[in-house]
Amino acid sequence: MSATADGSRHDRPGYELPLLLIAGFRTLIDELHAELARQGHPDARPAYGFAMQAIGPGGATASEVGRRLGVSKQAAGKTIDRLEELGYAERVDDPTDGRRKLVRLTARGFDALTRSAAIFDQLRSRWAATVGAERLDGLEDTLRSVVAPAALGVDTVSWFAP
């Protein structure tokens, strides 16, 4: 047992909290992708989901995708290239500016995002059945009280990059 800054005692080392949070995140993401594979999206990867969210329903330029993800235009371009190869996105002429290319989600991209949302709902229900709905609601409320709203963006993937 060790003392905290305010003098109180606890028997849980502080380093375990971030490890448990990331392990919970990883568990959800791994289960999501296993189910997405079963539902026809075996090539989907976590980074692609963040990128498709950054592209959004209205499309975006590669620069905008990079800004939204917190990565360079070149890094975003590589991810967009892979999304195109897999049929999740396409580059088209921007109807408002013929000099620019717009990245848009294809029907396959929208399908992956729609299925992901439904799968996350199922995973949340499974967690609620395991720990109890009130406890899960409480966990989410607690996390909302300590996590800044801006931290809920799609640029999370860039935070892990060197």
mmCIF file with all atom_site columns, C-alpha atoms in Angstrom:
data_model
loop_
_atom_site.group_PDB
_atom_site.id
_atom_site.type_symbol
_atom_site.label_atom_id
_atom_site.label_alt_id
_atom_site.label_comp_id
_atom_site.label_asym_id
_atom_site.label_entity_id
_atom_site.label_seq_id
_atom_site.pdbx_PDB_ins_code
_atom_site.Cartn_x
_atom_site.Cartn_y
_atom_site.Cartn_z
_atom_site.occupancy
_atom_site.B_iso_or_equiv
_atom_site.pdbx_formal_charge
_atom_site.auth_seq_id
_atom_site.auth_comp_id
_atom_site.auth_asym_id
_atom_site.auth_atom_id
_atom_site.pdbx_PDB_model_num
ATOM 1   C CA . MET A 1 1   ? 0.000   0.000   0.000   1.00 0.00 ? 1   MET A CA 1
ATOM 2   C CA . SER A 1 2   ? 1.250   3.494   -0.778  1.00 0.00 ? 2   SER A CA 1
ATOM 3   C CA . ALA A 1 3   ? 0.202   7.033   0.053   1.00 0.00 ? 3   ALA A CA 1
ATOM 4   C CA . THR A 1 4   ? -1.342  9.392   -2.487  1.00 0.00 ? 4   THR A CA 1
ATOM 5   C CA . ALA A 1 5   ? -0.570  13.099  -2.797  1.00 0.00 ? 5   ALA A CA 1
ATOM 6   C CA . ASP A 1 6   ? -3.418  13.942  -0.406  1.00 0.00 ? 6   ASP A CA 1
ATOM 7   C CA . GLY A 1 7   ? -2.114  11.493  2.205   1.00 0.00 ? 7   GLY A CA 1
ATOM 8   C CA . SER A 1 8   ? -4.789  8.835   1.687   1.00 0.00 ? 8   SER A CA 1
ATOM 9   C CA . ARG A 1 9   ? -3.801  5.205   1.185   1.00 0.00 ? 9   ARG A CA 1
ATOM 10  C CA . HIS A 1 10  ? -4.503  2.892   -1.714  1.00 0.00 ? 10  HIS A CA 1
ATOM 11  C CA . ASP A 1 11  ? -3.362  -0.540  -2.754  1.00 0.00 ? 11  ASP A CA 1
ATOM 12  C CA . ARG A 1 12  ? -3.623  -0.148  -6.524  1.00 0.00 ? 12  ARG A CA 1
ATOM 13  C CA . PRO A 1 13  ? -0.609  1.124   -8.420  1.00 0.00 ? 13  PRO A CA 1
ATOM 14  C CA . GLY A 1 14  ? -1.368  4.149   -10.592 1.00 0.00 ? 14  GLY A CA 1
ATOM 15  C CA . TYR A 1 15  ? 0.174   2.636   -13.705 1.00 0.00 ? 15  TYR A CA 1
ATOM 16  C CA . GLU A 1 16  ? -2.551  -0.025  -13.844 1.00 0.00 ? 16  GLU A CA 1
ATOM 17  C CA . LEU A 1 17  ? -5.322  2.473   -14.639 1.00 0.00 ? 17  LEU A CA 1
ATOM 18  C CA . PRO A 1 18  ? -4.058  3.456   -18.107 1.00 0.00 ? 18  PRO A CA 1
ATOM 19  C CA . LEU A 1 19  ? -3.221  -0.178  -18.846 1.00 0.00 ? 19  LEU A CA 1
ATOM 20  C CA . LEU A 1 20  ? -6.746  -1.274  -17.902 1.00 0.00 ? 20  LEU A CA 1
ATOM 21  C CA . LEU A 1 21  ? -8.289  1.516   -19.970 1.00 0.00 ? 21  LEU A CA 1
ATOM 22  C CA . ILE A 1 22  ? -6.216  0.658   -23.040 1.00 0.00 ? 22  ILE A CA 1
ATOM 23  C CA . ALA A 1 23  ? -6.871  -3.062  -22.539 1.00 0.00 ? 23  ALA A CA 1
ATOM 24  C CA . GLY A 1 24  ? -10.616 -2.363  -22.440 1.00 0.00 ? 24  GLY A CA 1
ATOM 25  C CA . PHE A 1 25  ? -10.302 -0.300  -25.613 1.00 0.00 ? 25  PHE A CA 1
ATOM 26  C CA . ARG A 1 26  ? -8.261  -3.039  -27.291 1.00 0.00 ? 26  ARG A CA 1
ATOM 27  C CA . THR A 1 27  ? -10.736 -5.710  -26.237 1.00 0.00 ? 27  THR A CA 1
ATOM 28  C CA . LEU A 1 28  ? -13.633 -3.784  -27.772 1.00 0.00 ? 28  LEU A CA 1
ATOM 29  C CA . ILE A 1 29  ? -11.716 -3.014  -30.971 1.00 0.00 ? 29  ILE A CA 1
ATOM 30  C CA . ASP A 1 30  ? -10.490 -6.608  -31.385 1.00 0.00 ? 30  ASP A CA 1
ATOM 31  C CA . GLU A 1 31  ? -14.025 -7.948  -30.887 1.00 0.00 ? 31  GLU A CA 1
ATOM 32  C CA . LEU A 1 32  ? -15.382 -5.348  -33.323 1.00 0.00 ? 32  LEU A CA 1
ATOM 33  C CA . HIS A 1 33  ? -12.924 -6.373  -36.026 1.00 0.00 ? 33  HIS A CA 1
ATOM 34  C CA . ALA A 1 34  ? -13.515 -10.087 -35.528 1.00 0.00 ? 34  ALA A CA 1
ATOM 35  C CA . GLU A 1 35  ? -17.237 -9.496  -36.048 1.00 0.00 ? 35  GLU A CA 1
ATOM 36  C CA . LEU A 1 36  ? -16.646 -7.129  -38.994 1.00 0.00 ? 36  LEU A CA 1
ATOM 37  C CA . ALA A 1 37  ? -14.582 -9.884  -40.626 1.00 0.00 ? 37  ALA A CA 1
ATOM 38  C CA . ARG A 1 38  ? -17.461 -12.333 -40.137 1.00 0.00 ? 38  ARG A CA 1
ATOM 39  C CA . GLN A 1 39  ? -19.809 -9.785  -41.711 1.00 0.00 ? 39  GLN A CA 1
ATOM 40  C CA . GLY A 1 40  ? -17.775 -9.326  -44.893 1.00 0.00 ? 40  GLY A CA 1
ATOM 41  C CA . HIS A 1 41  ? -15.069 -6.836  -43.928 1.00 0.00 ? 41  HIS A CA 1
ATOM 42  C CA . PRO A 1 42  ? -12.006 -9.014  -43.244 1.00 0.00 ? 42  PRO A CA 1
ATOM 43  C CA . ASP A 1 43  ? -9.554  -6.289  -44.345 1.00 0.00 ? 43  ASP A CA 1
ATOM 44  C CA . ALA A 1 44  ? -10.888 -3.597  -42.004 1.00 0.00 ? 44  ALA A CA 1
ATOM 45  C CA . ARG A 1 45  ? -8.301  -2.294  -39.535 1.00 0.00 ? 45  ARG A CA 1
ATOM 46  C CA . PRO A 1 46  ? -8.661  0.149   -36.620 1.00 0.00 ? 46  PRO A CA 1
ATOM 47  C CA . ALA A 1 47  ? -6.764  2.901   -38.438 1.00 0.00 ? 47  ALA A CA 1
ATOM 48  C CA . TYR A 1 48  ? -9.135  2.569   -41.394 1.00 0.00 ? 48  TYR A CA 1
ATOM 49  C CA . GLY A 1 49  ? -12.136 3.136   -39.133 1.00 0.00 ? 49  GLY A CA 1
ATOM 50  C CA . PHE A 1 50  ? -10.596 6.347   -37.791 1.00 0.00 ? 50  PHE A CA 1
ATOM 51  C CA . ALA A 1 51  ? -9.799  7.446   -41.353 1.00 0.00 ? 51  ALA A CA 1
ATOM 52  C CA . MET A 1 52  ? -13.324 6.705   -42.587 1.00 0.00 ? 52  MET A CA 1
ATOM 53  C CA . GLN A 1 53  ? -14.695 8.753   -39.679 1.00 0.00 ? 53  GLN A CA 1
ATOM 54  C CA . ALA A 1 54  ? -12.333 11.580  -40.686 1.00 0.00 ? 54  ALA A CA 1
ATOM 55  C CA . ILE A 1 55  ? -13.568 11.402  -44.285 1.00 0.00 ? 55  ILE A CA 1
ATOM 56  C CA . GLY A 1 56  ? -17.136 11.629  -43.010 1.00 0.00 ? 56  GLY A CA 1
ATOM 57  C CA . PRO A 1 57  ? -20.409 11.434  -44.887 1.00 0.00 ? 57  PRO A CA 1
ATOM 58  C CA . GLY A 1 58  ? -19.706 14.535  -46.994 1.00 0.00 ? 58  GLY A CA 1
ATOM 59  C CA . GLY A 1 59  ? -16.174 13.628  -48.023 1.00 0.00 ? 59  GLY A CA 1
ATOM 60  C CA . ALA A 1 60  ? -12.942 15.506  -47.427 1.00 0.00 ? 60  ALA A CA 1
ATOM 61  C CA . THR A 1 61  ? -9.660  16.353  -49.092 1.00 0.00 ? 61  THR A CA 1
ATOM 62  C CA . ALA A 1 62  ? -6.525  14.425  -48.145 1.00 0.00 ? 62  ALA A CA 1
ATOM 63  C CA . SER A 1 63  ? -5.301  17.516  -46.287 1.00 0.00 ? 63  SER A CA 1
ATOM 64  C CA . GLU A 1 64  ? -8.517  17.691  -44.279 1.00 0.00 ? 64  GLU A CA 1
ATOM 65  C CA . VAL A 1 65  ? -8.295  13.980  -43.467 1.00 0.00 ? 65  VAL A CA 1
ATOM 66  C CA . GLY A 1 66  ? -4.704  14.495  -42.304 1.00 0.00 ? 66  GLY A CA 1
ATOM 67  C CA . ARG A 1 67  ? -5.694  17.437  -40.090 1.00 0.00 ? 67  ARG A CA 1
ATOM 68  C CA . ARG A 1 68  ? -8.630  15.542  -38.592 1.00 0.00 ? 68  ARG A CA 1
ATOM 69  C CA . LEU A 1 69  ? -6.415  12.530  -37.857 1.00 0.00 ? 69  LEU A CA 1
ATOM 70  C CA . GLY A 1 70  ? -3.495  14.631  -36.643 1.00 0.00 ? 70  GLY A CA 1
ATOM 71  C CA . VAL A 1 71  ? -1.143  13.194  -39.276 1.00 0.00 ? 71  VAL A CA 1
ATOM 72  C CA . SER A 1 72  ? 0.620   14.579  -42.337 1.00 0.00 ? 72  SER A CA 1
ATOM 73  C CA . LYS A 1 73  ? -1.105  14.860  -45.695 1.00 0.00 ? 73  LYS A CA 1
ATOM 74  C CA . GLN A 1 74  ? 1.314   12.186  -46.942 1.00 0.00 ? 74  GLN A CA 1
ATOM 75  C CA . ALA A 1 75  ? 0.403   9.759   -44.141 1.00 0.00 ? 75  ALA A CA 1
ATOM 76  C CA . ALA A 1 76  ? -3.291  10.420  -44.762 1.00 0.00 ? 76  ALA A CA 1
ATOM 77  C CA . GLY A 1 77  ? -2.707  9.860   -48.474 1.00 0.00 ? 77  GLY A CA 1
ATOM 78  C CA . LYS A 1 78  ? -1.204  6.423   -47.840 1.00 0.00 ? 78  LYS A CA 1
ATOM 79  C CA . THR A 1 79  ? -4.190  5.423   -45.728 1.00 0.00 ? 79  THR A CA 1
ATOM 80  C CA . ILE A 1 80  ? -6.578  6.785   -48.358 1.00 0.00 ? 80  ILE A CA 1
ATOM 81  C CA . ASP A 1 81  ? -4.716  4.808   -51.034 1.00 0.00 ? 81  ASP A CA 1
ATOM 82  C CA . ARG A 1 82  ? -5.270  1.635   -49.008 1.00 0.00 ? 82  ARG A CA 1
ATOM 83  C CA . LEU A 1 83  ? -8.944  2.476   -48.439 1.00 0.00 ? 83  LEU A CA 1
ATOM 84  C CA . GLU A 1 84  ? -9.309  2.893   -52.203 1.00 0.00 ? 84  GLU A CA 1
ATOM 85  C CA . GLU A 1 85  ? -7.602  -0.452  -52.864 1.00 0.00 ? 85  GLU A CA 1
ATOM 86  C CA . LEU A 1 86  ? -10.027 -2.144  -50.471 1.00 0.00 ? 86  LEU A CA 1
ATOM 87  C CA . GLY A 1 87  ? -13.072 -0.403  -51.949 1.00 0.00 ? 87  GLY A CA 1
ATOM 88  C CA . TYR A 1 88  ? -13.911 1.697   -48.882 1.00 0.00 ? 88  TYR A CA 1
ATOM 89  C CA . ALA A 1 89  ? -13.200 5.114   -50.417 1.00 0.00 ? 89  ALA A CA 1
ATOM 90  C CA . GLU A 1 90  ? -12.746 6.816   -53.769 1.00 0.00 ? 90  GLU A CA 1
ATOM 91  C CA . ARG A 1 91  ? -11.150 10.011  -55.014 1.00 0.00 ? 91  ARG A CA 1
ATOM 92  C CA . VAL A 1 92  ? -13.334 12.226  -57.188 1.00 0.00 ? 92  VAL A CA 1
ATOM 93  C CA . ASP A 1 93  ? -13.107 15.739  -58.572 1.00 0.00 ? 93  ASP A CA 1
ATOM 94  C CA . ASP A 1 94  ? -14.317 18.291  -56.050 1.00 0.00 ? 94  ASP A CA 1
ATOM 95  C CA . PRO A 1 95  ? -17.516 19.759  -57.535 1.00 0.00 ? 95  PRO A CA 1
ATOM 96  C CA . THR A 1 96  ? -16.736 23.146  -55.935 1.00 0.00 ? 96  THR A CA 1
ATOM 97  C CA . ASP A 1 97  ? -13.091 23.338  -57.069 1.00 0.00 ? 97  ASP A CA 1
ATOM 98  C CA . GLY A 1 98  ? -11.860 21.383  -60.097 1.00 0.00 ? 98  GLY A CA 1
ATOM 99  C CA . ARG A 1 99  ? -8.251  21.685  -58.898 1.00 0.00 ? 99  ARG A CA 1
ATOM 100 C CA . ARG A 1 100 ? -8.924  19.557  -55.815 1.00 0.00 ? 100 ARG A CA 1
ATOM 101 C CA . LYS A 1 101 ? -9.686  15.913  -55.288 1.00 0.00 ? 101 LYS A CA 1
ATOM 102 C CA . LEU A 1 102 ? -12.298 14.913  -52.769 1.00 0.00 ? 102 LEU A CA 1
ATOM 103 C CA . VAL A 1 103 ? -12.170 11.606  -50.920 1.00 0.00 ? 103 VAL A CA 1
ATOM 104 C CA . ARG A 1 104 ? -15.579 10.038  -50.469 1.00 0.00 ? 104 ARG A CA 1
ATOM 105 C CA . LEU A 1 105 ? -16.723 6.863   -48.804 1.00 0.00 ? 105 LEU A CA 1
ATOM 106 C CA . THR A 1 106 ? -18.112 4.214   -51.106 1.00 0.00 ? 106 THR A CA 1
ATOM 107 C CA . ALA A 1 107 ? -21.151 2.086   -50.333 1.00 0.00 ? 107 ALA A CA 1
ATOM 108 C CA . ARG A 1 108 ? -18.690 -0.463  -48.876 1.00 0.00 ? 108 ARG A CA 1
ATOM 109 C CA . GLY A 1 109 ? -17.210 2.223   -46.607 1.00 0.00 ? 109 GLY A CA 1
ATOM 110 C CA . PHE A 1 110 ? -20.635 3.298   -45.372 1.00 0.00 ? 110 PHE A CA 1
ATOM 111 C CA . ASP A 1 111 ? -21.539 -0.353  -44.832 1.00 0.00 ? 111 ASP A CA 1
ATOM 112 C CA . ALA A 1 112 ? -18.446 -0.899  -42.675 1.00 0.00 ? 112 ALA A CA 1
ATOM 113 C CA . LEU A 1 113 ? -19.244 2.170   -40.543 1.00 0.00 ? 113 LEU A CA 1
ATOM 114 C CA . THR A 1 114 ? -22.925 1.231   -40.198 1.00 0.00 ? 114 THR A CA 1
ATOM 115 C CA . ARG A 1 115 ? -22.029 -2.310  -39.174 1.00 0.00 ? 115 ARG A CA 1
ATOM 116 C CA . SER A 1 116 ? -19.384 -0.977  -36.760 1.00 0.00 ? 116 SER A CA 1
ATOM 117 C CA . ALA A 1 117 ? -21.971 1.186   -34.998 1.00 0.00 ? 117 ALA A CA 1
ATOM 118 C CA . ALA A 1 118 ? -24.334 -1.774  -34.627 1.00 0.00 ? 118 ALA A CA 1
ATOM 119 C CA . ILE A 1 119 ? -21.537 -4.040  -33.392 1.00 0.00 ? 119 ILE A CA 1
ATOM 120 C CA . PHE A 1 120 ? -20.418 -1.445  -30.821 1.00 0.00 ? 120 PHE A CA 1
ATOM 121 C CA . ASP A 1 121 ? -24.010 -1.338  -29.544 1.00 0.00 ? 121 ASP A CA 1
ATOM 122 C CA . GLN A 1 122 ? -23.971 -5.139  -29.203 1.00 0.00 ? 122 GLN A CA 1
ATOM 123 C CA . LEU A 1 123 ? -20.596 -5.061  -27.423 1.00 0.00 ? 123 LEU A CA 1
ATOM 124 C CA . ARG A 1 124 ? -21.837 -2.401  -25.020 1.00 0.00 ? 124 ARG A CA 1
ATOM 125 C CA . SER A 1 125 ? -24.914 -4.531  -24.289 1.00 0.00 ? 125 SER A CA 1
ATOM 126 C CA . ARG A 1 126 ? -22.676 -7.518  -23.605 1.00 0.00 ? 126 ARG A CA 1
ATOM 127 C CA . TRP A 1 127 ? -20.545 -5.467  -21.202 1.00 0.00 ? 127 TRP A CA 1
ATOM 128 C CA . ALA A 1 128 ? -23.727 -4.229  -19.488 1.00 0.00 ? 128 ALA A CA 1
ATOM 129 C CA . ALA A 1 129 ? -24.901 -7.827  -19.084 1.00 0.00 ? 129 ALA A CA 1
ATOM 130 C CA . THR A 1 130 ? -21.526 -8.762  -17.590 1.00 0.00 ? 130 THR A CA 1
ATOM 131 C CA . VAL A 1 131 ? -20.982 -5.884  -15.142 1.00 0.00 ? 131 VAL A CA 1
ATOM 132 C CA . GLY A 1 132 ? -24.517 -4.551  -14.836 1.00 0.00 ? 132 GLY A CA 1
ATOM 133 C CA . ALA A 1 133 ? -26.111 -1.697  -16.751 1.00 0.00 ? 133 ALA A CA 1
ATOM 134 C CA . GLU A 1 134 ? -25.911 0.720   -13.804 1.00 0.00 ? 134 GLU A CA 1
ATOM 135 C CA . ARG A 1 135 ? -22.216 0.029   -13.240 1.00 0.00 ? 135 ARG A CA 1
ATOM 136 C CA . LEU A 1 136 ? -21.448 0.494   -16.933 1.00 0.00 ? 136 LEU A CA 1
ATOM 137 C CA . ASP A 1 137 ? -23.472 3.721   -17.033 1.00 0.00 ? 137 ASP A CA 1
ATOM 138 C CA . GLY A 1 138 ? -21.559 4.857   -13.949 1.00 0.00 ? 138 GLY A CA 1
ATOM 139 C CA . LEU A 1 139 ? -18.225 4.015   -15.562 1.00 0.00 ? 139 LEU A CA 1
ATOM 140 C CA . GLU A 1 140 ? -19.137 6.015   -18.656 1.00 0.00 ? 140 GLU A CA 1
ATOM 141 C CA . ASP A 1 141 ? -20.357 8.944   -16.531 1.00 0.00 ? 141 ASP A CA 1
ATOM 142 C CA . THR A 1 142 ? -17.151 8.845   -14.483 1.00 0.00 ? 142 THR A CA 1
ATOM 143 C CA . LEU A 1 143 ? -14.969 8.802   -17.585 1.00 0.00 ? 143 LEU A CA 1
ATOM 144 C CA . ARG A 1 144 ? -16.934 11.722  -19.058 1.00 0.00 ? 144 ARG A CA 1
ATOM 145 C CA . SER A 1 145 ? -16.219 13.695  -15.890 1.00 0.00 ? 145 SER A CA 1
ATOM 146 C CA . VAL A 1 146 ? -12.439 13.281  -16.228 1.00 0.00 ? 146 VAL A CA 1
ATOM 147 C CA . VAL A 1 147 ? -12.009 13.177  -20.021 1.00 0.00 ? 147 VAL A CA 1
ATOM 148 C CA . ALA A 1 148 ? -12.123 16.435  -21.946 1.00 0.00 ? 148 ALA A CA 1
ATOM 149 C CA . PRO A 1 149 ? -14.753 16.419  -24.719 1.00 0.00 ? 149 PRO A CA 1
ATOM 150 C CA . ALA A 1 150 ? -12.041 17.293  -27.257 1.00 0.00 ? 150 ALA A CA 1
ATOM 151 C CA . ALA A 1 151 ? -10.287 14.015  -26.414 1.00 0.00 ? 151 ALA A CA 1
ATOM 152 C CA . LEU A 1 152 ? -13.090 12.075  -28.111 1.00 0.00 ? 152 LEU A CA 1
ATOM 153 C CA . GLY A 1 153 ? -11.861 12.916  -31.637 1.00 0.00 ? 153 GLY A CA 1
ATOM 154 C CA . VAL A 1 154 ? -10.602 10.670  -34.401 1.00 0.00 ? 154 VAL A CA 1
ATOM 155 C CA . ASP A 1 155 ? -7.054  11.985  -33.998 1.00 0.00 ? 155 ASP A CA 1
ATOM 156 C CA . THR A 1 156 ? -6.433  9.405   -31.275 1.00 0.00 ? 156 THR A CA 1
ATOM 157 C CA . VAL A 1 157 ? -4.536  7.262   -33.759 1.00 0.00 ? 157 VAL A CA 1
ATOM 158 C CA . SER A 1 158 ? -1.874  9.978   -34.198 1.00 0.00 ? 158 SER A CA 1
ATOM 159 C CA . TRP A 1 159 ? -1.259  10.079  -30.468 1.00 0.00 ? 159 TRP A CA 1
ATOM 160 C CA . PHE A 1 160 ? 0.323   6.609   -30.646 1.00 0.00 ? 160 PHE A CA 1
ATOM 161 C CA . ALA A 1 161 ? 2.638   7.506   -33.547 1.00 0.00 ? 161 ALA A CA 1
ATOM 162 C CA . PRO A 1 162 ? 6.260   8.444   -32.833 1.00 0.00 ? 162 PRO A CA 1
#
